[in-house]
Coordinates of C-alpha atoms in Angstrom, one line a residue:
M26 CA -0.1 -37.7 -32.0
T27 CA -0.3 -34.6 -29.4
N28 CA -1.3 -31.2 -31.4
P29 CA 1.0 -28.4 -30.3
P30 CA -0.4 -25.7 -28.1
P31 CA -2.1 -23.0 -29.8
L32 CA -0.3 -19.5 -30.6
P33 CA -1.0 -16.7 -28.5
H34 CA -2.9 -14.4 -29.9
V35 CA -1.7 -11.3 -31.6
H36 CA -3.4 -8.2 -32.8
V37 CA -1.4 -6.5 -35.5
E38 CA -2.0 -2.9 -36.9
M39 CA -0.2 -0.8 -39.3
D40 CA -0.9 2.9 -39.4
G41 CA -3.6 2.5 -37.2
R42 CA -5.7 0.1 -39.0
P43 CA -6.2 -3.9 -39.0
A44 CA -2.7 -5.3 -40.8
T45 CA -3.7 -6.7 -44.2
A46 CA -1.7 -9.1 -46.1
D47 CA 0.0 -6.7 -48.3
D48 CA 0.9 -4.9 -45.0
L49 CA 2.5 -8.1 -43.3
R50 CA 4.6 -7.9 -46.6
V51 CA 6.5 -5.2 -45.2
P52 CA 8.4 -6.8 -42.0
A53 CA 8.3 -10.4 -44.4
L54 CA 10.3 -9.4 -47.4
F55 CA 11.9 -5.7 -46.0
G56 CA 12.6 -6.3 -42.6
F57 CA 15.0 -3.3 -42.1
G58 CA 13.7 -1.2 -39.1
H59 CA 13.6 -0.8 -35.5
F60 CA 11.7 -1.2 -33.0
T61 CA 11.0 -0.5 -29.1
A62 CA 8.8 -3.2 -26.7
M63 CA 6.8 -2.1 -23.7
Q64 CA 4.6 -3.7 -21.1
V65 CA 1.4 -1.6 -20.8
R66 CA -0.3 -1.9 -17.2
D67 CA -4.3 0.1 -17.0
R68 CA -3.1 1.7 -20.4
R69 CA -0.2 3.6 -18.5
V70 CA 3.9 2.8 -19.1
R71 CA 6.9 3.2 -17.3
G72 CA 9.4 5.3 -19.2
L73 CA 7.3 5.8 -22.7
G74 CA 9.3 9.2 -23.4
L75 CA 12.2 6.9 -23.8
H76 CA 10.1 4.9 -26.0
L77 CA 9.4 7.3 -28.1
D78 CA 12.6 9.1 -27.7
R79 CA 14.3 5.9 -28.6
L80 CA 11.6 5.1 -32.0
A81 CA 12.3 8.6 -32.9
E82 CA 15.7 8.7 -32.8
A83 CA 16.3 5.6 -34.4
N84 CA 14.0 6.6 -37.3
Q85 CA 15.8 9.8 -38.1
E86 CA 19.5 7.5 -38.2
L87 CA 18.3 5.3 -40.3
F88 CA 15.9 6.6 -42.8
Q89 CA 16.3 10.6 -41.5
L90 CA 13.0 11.3 -41.3
P91 CA 11.0 12.4 -37.8
L92 CA 8.8 10.4 -36.2
D93 CA 6.5 11.9 -33.9
G94 CA 5.7 10.7 -30.4
G95 CA 2.3 12.1 -30.5
R96 CA 1.4 10.2 -33.2
V97 CA 2.8 6.9 -32.1
R98 CA 0.9 7.2 -28.9
E99 CA -2.4 7.4 -31.0
L100 CA -1.4 4.3 -32.7
I101 CA -0.6 2.6 -29.6
R102 CA -4.1 3.5 -27.9
H103 CA -5.7 2.2 -31.2
A104 CA -4.0 -0.9 -31.2
L105 CA -5.0 -1.7 -27.7
D106 CA -8.4 -0.5 -28.3
G107 CA -8.9 -3.1 -31.1
A108 CA -7.2 -5.8 -29.2
G109 CA -9.4 -5.1 -26.3
L110 CA -6.5 -5.1 -23.7
R111 CA -5.8 -2.6 -20.6
D112 CA -2.6 -4.6 -19.8
A113 CA -0.5 -5.8 -22.5
S114 CA 3.0 -6.6 -24.0
V115 CA 3.3 -3.6 -27.5
R116 CA 5.9 -3.8 -30.1
V117 CA 6.3 -0.1 -32.1
Q118 CA 7.8 -1.0 -35.4
G119 CA 9.1 1.3 -38.0
F120 CA 9.8 0.3 -41.2
L121 CA 10.5 2.3 -44.6
P122 CA 9.3 0.0 -47.8
P123 CA 11.5 1.2 -50.9
G124 CA 10.1 3.9 -52.8
E125 CA 8.2 5.1 -50.1
G126 CA 8.5 8.5 -48.1
R127 CA 6.8 7.8 -44.7
T128 CA 7.9 5.1 -42.0
R129 CA 5.3 2.6 -42.1
V130 CA 4.5 2.0 -38.1
M131 CA 3.3 -1.5 -37.5
V132 CA 2.1 -2.1 -33.8
T133 CA 1.6 -5.4 -32.0
V134 CA 0.0 -5.8 -28.7
R135 CA -0.5 -9.5 -27.0
E136 CA -1.1 -10.7 -23.2
A137 CA 1.0 -8.8 -20.9
A138 CA 3.9 -10.9 -19.7
T139 CA 6.2 -10.6 -16.8
M140 CA 9.8 -12.0 -16.4
A141 CA 9.8 -15.5 -14.9
P142 CA 10.6 -15.7 -11.3
G143 CA 14.1 -17.8 -10.1
A144 CA 17.8 -17.2 -10.3
R145 CA 19.1 -17.3 -14.3
S146 CA 22.0 -19.1 -15.7
L147 CA 24.0 -17.0 -18.5
M148 CA 26.5 -19.0 -21.1
S149 CA 28.7 -16.5 -22.3
V150 CA 29.3 -16.4 -26.2
P151 CA 31.6 -14.5 -28.9
Y152 CA 28.8 -11.9 -30.2
A153 CA 28.3 -8.4 -29.8
R154 CA 25.7 -6.6 -32.1
A155 CA 26.8 -4.0 -34.4
V156 CA 25.0 -0.8 -34.6
A157 CA 24.0 -1.7 -30.8
H158 CA 22.7 1.1 -29.5
I159 CA 19.7 0.8 -32.2
K160 CA 16.7 -1.8 -31.1
R161 CA 16.1 -3.8 -34.2
P162 CA 14.0 -6.9 -35.5
G163 CA 15.4 -9.8 -36.7
E164 CA 18.7 -10.4 -34.8
F165 CA 19.9 -13.8 -36.4
G166 CA 23.1 -13.6 -33.6
Q167 CA 21.2 -13.2 -30.6
T168 CA 18.4 -15.7 -31.4
Y169 CA 21.4 -18.5 -32.7
Y170 CA 23.2 -17.8 -29.4
G171 CA 20.1 -17.8 -27.1
M172 CA 19.2 -21.6 -28.5
L173 CA 22.7 -22.8 -28.3
A174 CA 22.7 -21.9 -24.7
A175 CA 19.3 -23.4 -24.0
R176 CA 20.8 -26.4 -25.5
A177 CA 23.4 -26.1 -22.9
G178 CA 21.0 -26.0 -20.4
F179 CA 21.7 -22.2 -19.6
D180 CA 18.6 -19.8 -19.3
E181 CA 20.2 -17.1 -21.6
A182 CA 23.1 -15.9 -23.8
L183 CA 25.6 -13.3 -22.5
L184 CA 27.3 -11.2 -25.5
T185 CA 30.9 -10.5 -25.0
A186 CA 33.0 -8.3 -27.5
P187 CA 36.6 -9.4 -28.4
G188 CA 39.1 -10.0 -24.9
G189 CA 36.0 -11.4 -23.5
V190 CA 34.3 -8.0 -22.9
V191 CA 30.9 -8.2 -21.2
T192 CA 28.4 -6.1 -23.4
E193 CA 24.7 -7.3 -22.7
G194 CA 22.3 -10.8 -22.5
A195 CA 20.9 -11.8 -25.5
V196 CA 17.3 -10.0 -24.7
T197 CA 18.1 -8.3 -21.3
N198 CA 20.7 -6.0 -19.8
I199 CA 23.1 -7.3 -17.1
G200 CA 24.3 -5.6 -13.8
F201 CA 26.1 -6.2 -11.0
W202 CA 27.0 -5.3 -7.5
D203 CA 30.7 -4.9 -6.2
G204 CA 29.0 -4.1 -2.8
T205 CA 28.4 -0.7 -3.1
S206 CA 27.7 0.3 -6.3
V207 CA 25.6 -1.4 -9.4
V208 CA 28.3 -1.7 -11.8
W209 CA 26.6 -1.7 -16.0
P210 CA 28.9 -3.0 -18.4
D211 CA 30.9 -0.3 -20.4
A212 CA 30.6 -1.6 -23.6
P213 CA 28.6 -1.1 -27.1
A214 CA 25.1 -2.3 -25.9
L215 CA 21.5 -0.7 -26.1
V216 CA 20.8 0.8 -23.2
G217 CA 17.3 -0.7 -22.1
V218 CA 14.6 1.4 -20.9
T219 CA 14.1 -0.4 -17.9
M220 CA 17.9 -0.2 -17.3
A221 CA 17.8 3.6 -17.6
L222 CA 15.0 3.8 -15.5
L223 CA 17.0 1.8 -12.6
G224 CA 19.7 4.2 -12.8
R225 CA 17.2 7.0 -12.4
G226 CA 15.6 5.2 -9.4
L227 CA 18.9 3.8 -7.9
A228 CA 20.6 8.0 -8.0
A229 CA 17.5 9.3 -6.2
A230 CA 17.7 6.1 -3.4
G231 CA 21.6 7.3 -3.1
V232 CA 22.8 4.0 -4.6
P233 CA 25.9 4.8 -7.0
S234 CA 25.1 3.6 -10.4
V235 CA 28.2 3.3 -12.4
R236 CA 29.9 1.9 -15.9
R237 CA 33.0 0.2 -15.8
T238 CA 34.5 -2.3 -17.9
V239 CA 33.5 -5.7 -17.1
T240 CA 35.4 -9.1 -18.6
L241 CA 34.8 -12.6 -18.2
D242 CA 37.9 -13.1 -16.4
G243 CA 37.0 -10.9 -14.0
V244 CA 33.3 -11.3 -13.0
G245 CA 34.1 -13.7 -9.9
Q246 CA 35.0 -10.3 -8.1
Y247 CA 31.3 -9.4 -8.6
R248 CA 29.5 -10.1 -5.2
S249 CA 26.0 -10.2 -7.4
A250 CA 24.7 -10.0 -10.8
F251 CA 21.1 -9.2 -12.3
I252 CA 19.7 -9.3 -15.4
C253 CA 16.8 -6.8 -16.6
N254 CA 14.1 -6.2 -19.5
S255 CA 11.0 -4.6 -20.0
Q256 CA 9.4 -7.6 -18.5
G257 CA 11.1 -7.6 -15.3
M258 CA 14.1 -8.6 -13.3
A259 CA 16.1 -11.8 -12.1
P260 CA 19.0 -12.5 -10.2
V261 CA 21.6 -14.3 -12.1
R262 CA 23.0 -17.5 -10.0
R263 CA 26.0 -18.9 -12.9
I264 CA 28.0 -17.3 -15.5
D265 CA 29.7 -20.5 -17.6
D266 CA 31.5 -21.6 -14.8
V267 CA 31.1 -19.0 -12.0
E268 CA 29.2 -19.2 -9.5
F269 CA 27.1 -15.9 -7.6
A270 CA 25.6 -16.6 -4.2
V271 CA 21.8 -16.0 -4.1
D272 CA 21.2 -15.3 -0.4
G273 CA 20.4 -12.5 1.5
E274 CA 22.2 -9.8 0.2
A275 CA 21.1 -10.9 -3.2
E276 CA 18.2 -10.6 -1.9
A277 CA 18.8 -7.2 -0.3
L278 CA 20.1 -6.1 -4.1
M279 CA 16.7 -7.5 -5.9
G280 CA 14.9 -5.4 -3.4
R281 CA 16.4 -2.2 -3.7
L282 CA 16.5 -2.7 -7.8
E283 CA 12.6 -3.3 -7.3
S284 CA 11.8 -0.4 -5.1
A285 CA 14.0 2.1 -7.6
Y286 CA 11.7 0.8 -10.6
G287 CA 8.3 0.9 -8.5
N288 CA 9.4 4.1 -7.5
V289 CA 9.4 5.6 -10.9
A290 CA 5.9 7.0 -11.9
A291 CA 3.9 5.5 -15.3
D292 CA 3.2 7.6 -18.0
S293 CA -0.3 7.1 -19.9
I294 CA -0.4 6.1 -23.2

């Protein structure tokens, strides 16, 4: 009998100390909360301020409590020290267990990750996240439809609202290229940090970046498409039965995107 591969090592801290069994009961038994995920390279993060703003805004909306960015940075530094890593995948989660008056902050650190190379295939699914602007743990619908997409031979699920309105990927944002502009779906979705940084970088490079309603019956009008998240970006080769050419023009688009993102300075933790 073949043994399963070992689980990747994850270092977990709660409020600046190694998580205990009691600490882990918080996400296990009371998972209502929010988080952000980032890639750290040499103790630096692109868009760190956006991550901290996301945490503070979500904490205020969900718990009506402030969450100090300076404290979060200290907790991330401490967890990186505890894991002994300079390059890492970091997740910061905020919880407010019943009866407590201060946000509990969990930081998990694991090995750094990058998006696997190659063009992606997306299967559209009839699912749109409620309160889509908040990034939160325990998304059953995204996991469920992502699993169905994988079983059908696709790389990811593409979430759609009623009427076939494209919103976002299960774990990514999606963008389209109409020949002159990058088009982001104008629909309720999480504005990912990578998406926001790409918008800034494209503007600085003189490449238009716009919001526009995108529907499944209209995706064929676009020349190219791509997905992005904190792990990177990749071209899209297919949405359902609609094929996108992964050719020289698509490669040029990916080059523009990578340049726009790479020109954004990284912030020290």
